[in-house]
Structures are given as structure tokens and as C-alpha cells.
Amino acid sequence: AGPSEHTPRKEATPIGAQVLSHLGSGTANDVILIQGPAGCGKSLLLQFLERKLWQEYQKGKPIPLYISLPTLKDPTTDAIQQ
């Protein structure tokens, strides 16, 4: 479980480490939902994770890709083409 207002500080694990651990678990087709208020660092976290995953990339593994949805004209239907 991730840190929350009820988690003692010594038990908190940085979210980046949690996501990287989950991605390295070998579980296919998982979805990770990152949510929070505007300005809390969601995009920065995902850019960090993409960079870290590229540094550890191995041929044949999934390719990390960060897409900034607010920059797209129609992110619900045309994200890959854009």
C-alpha cells in the first residue's frame, strides 16, 4: 500500500519505487492509475518513470512511452496518430 495521511512516515515508500516494483513484477496487462490534484507532480512522476524505464530497457521488452494528453487535440481517439 502507498503512503497516505494515516501511514507513519517510516513506513512510506516513494510512489516511483512502488510503480517500478509493480512494473518489474512480471504481471502482464496491468493498469496503474495515477491521480491527484492539479500541480501535485503526476506528470513529473510519469516523465521520471519513462526516463528510468528507458535507462533499463532491454530488447523485446515493452517500450516506455509518455504522452502528454493536454497537448493533444483529441486524446480520446487520436493520441497515437498525433
mmCIF file of C-alpha atoms in Angstrom:
data_model
loop_
_atom_site.group_PDB
_atom_site.id
_atom_site.type_symbol
_atom_site.label_atom_id
_atom_site.label_comp_id
_atom_site.label_asym_id
_atom_site.label_seq_id
_atom_site.Cartn_x
_atom_site.Cartn_y
_atom_site.Cartn_z
ATOM 1 C CA ALA A 1 0.000 0.000 0.000
ATOM 2 C CA GLY A 2 1.138 3.529 -0.703
ATOM 3 C CA PRO A 3 1.605 6.316 1.765
ATOM 4 C CA SER A 4 -1.440 8.183 2.969
ATOM 5 C CA GLU A 5 -2.299 10.614 5.715
ATOM 6 C CA HIS A 6 -2.600 7.568 8.018
ATOM 7 C CA THR A 7 0.746 5.983 7.106
ATOM 8 C CA PRO A 8 3.555 6.606 9.575
ATOM 9 C CA ARG A 9 6.495 8.348 7.834
ATOM 10 C CA LYS A 10 8.918 5.444 8.420
ATOM 11 C CA GLU A 11 6.604 3.056 6.506
ATOM 12 C CA ALA A 12 6.055 5.305 3.485
ATOM 13 C CA THR A 13 7.550 4.147 0.180
ATOM 14 C CA PRO A 14 8.133 6.660 -2.633
ATOM 15 C CA ILE A 15 5.491 6.239 -5.339
ATOM 16 C CA GLY A 16 8.134 5.961 -8.094
ATOM 17 C CA ALA A 17 9.683 2.957 -6.348
ATOM 18 C CA GLN A 18 6.254 1.361 -5.917
ATOM 19 C CA VAL A 19 5.403 1.749 -9.608
ATOM 20 C CA LEU A 20 8.806 0.446 -10.761
ATOM 21 C CA SER A 21 8.455 -2.526 -8.410
ATOM 22 C CA HIS A 22 4.977 -3.275 -9.762
ATOM 23 C CA LEU A 23 6.140 -2.991 -13.376
ATOM 24 C CA GLY A 24 9.031 -5.351 -12.625
ATOM 25 C CA SER A 25 6.736 -7.972 -11.100
ATOM 26 C CA GLY A 26 6.110 -9.592 -14.488
ATOM 27 C CA THR A 27 2.340 -9.220 -14.311
ATOM 28 C CA ALA A 28 1.107 -8.570 -17.847
ATOM 29 C CA ASN A 29 -1.724 -6.224 -18.831
ATOM 30 C CA ASP A 30 -1.862 -4.391 -15.515
ATOM 31 C CA VAL A 31 -3.130 -0.842 -15.263
ATOM 32 C CA ILE A 32 -1.721 1.686 -12.833
ATOM 33 C CA LEU A 33 -3.880 4.733 -12.128
ATOM 34 C CA ILE A 34 -2.004 7.833 -11.008
ATOM 35 C CA GLN A 35 -4.387 10.520 -9.807
ATOM 36 C CA GLY A 36 -4.201 13.646 -7.718
ATOM 37 C CA PRO A 37 -4.962 17.350 -7.720
ATOM 38 C CA ALA A 38 -3.509 19.694 -10.314
ATOM 39 C CA GLY A 39 0.106 20.548 -9.644
ATOM 40 C CA CYS A 40 0.880 17.633 -7.317
ATOM 41 C CA GLY A 41 3.523 16.134 -9.644
ATOM 42 C CA LYS A 42 1.721 13.419 -11.645
ATOM 43 C CA SER A 43 3.281 14.418 -14.980
ATOM 44 C CA LEU A 44 6.709 14.883 -13.425
ATOM 45 C CA LEU A 45 6.475 11.404 -11.853
ATOM 46 C CA LEU A 46 5.497 9.811 -15.156
ATOM 47 C CA GLN A 47 8.287 11.606 -17.037
ATOM 48 C CA PHE A 48 10.754 10.345 -14.413
ATOM 49 C CA LEU A 49 9.400 6.800 -14.752
ATOM 50 C CA GLU A 50 9.630 6.902 -18.549
ATOM 51 C CA ARG A 51 13.258 8.066 -18.356
ATOM 52 C CA LYS A 52 14.110 5.370 -15.770
ATOM 53 C CA LEU A 53 12.430 2.639 -17.841
ATOM 54 C CA TRP A 54 14.353 3.733 -20.965
ATOM 55 C CA GLN A 55 17.607 3.536 -18.993
ATOM 56 C CA GLU A 56 16.765 -0.059 -18.035
ATOM 57 C CA TYR A 57 15.256 -1.029 -21.415
ATOM 58 C CA GLN A 58 16.047 -4.467 -22.786
ATOM 59 C CA LYS A 59 15.330 -5.572 -26.342
ATOM 60 C CA GLY A 60 11.996 -7.369 -26.619
ATOM 61 C CA LYS A 61 10.504 -5.704 -23.544
ATOM 62 C CA PRO A 62 7.612 -3.192 -23.673
ATOM 63 C CA ILE A 63 8.641 0.266 -24.841
ATOM 64 C CA PRO A 64 8.017 3.066 -22.308
ATOM 65 C CA LEU A 65 6.064 5.934 -23.822
ATOM 66 C CA TYR A 66 4.921 9.173 -22.192
ATOM 67 C CA ILE A 67 2.113 11.069 -23.937
ATOM 68 C CA SER A 68 1.068 14.440 -22.541
ATOM 69 C CA LEU A 69 -2.707 14.314 -23.051
ATOM 70 C CA PRO A 70 -3.338 18.065 -22.508
ATOM 71 C CA THR A 71 -1.175 18.828 -25.571
ATOM 72 C CA LEU A 72 -3.347 16.716 -27.902
ATOM 73 C CA LYS A 73 -6.298 17.963 -29.926
ATOM 74 C CA ASP A 74 -8.360 14.792 -29.338
ATOM 75 C CA PRO A 75 -6.664 12.474 -26.818
ATOM 76 C CA THR A 76 -9.621 10.072 -26.599
ATOM 77 C CA THR A 77 -9.474 8.869 -30.197
ATOM 78 C CA ASP A 78 -6.293 10.157 -31.855
ATOM 79 C CA ALA A 79 -3.453 10.009 -29.302
ATOM 80 C CA ILE A 80 -1.155 7.594 -31.142
ATOM 81 C CA GLN A 81 -1.506 9.291 -34.525
ATOM 82 C CA GLN A 82 -0.774 12.715 -33.008
#
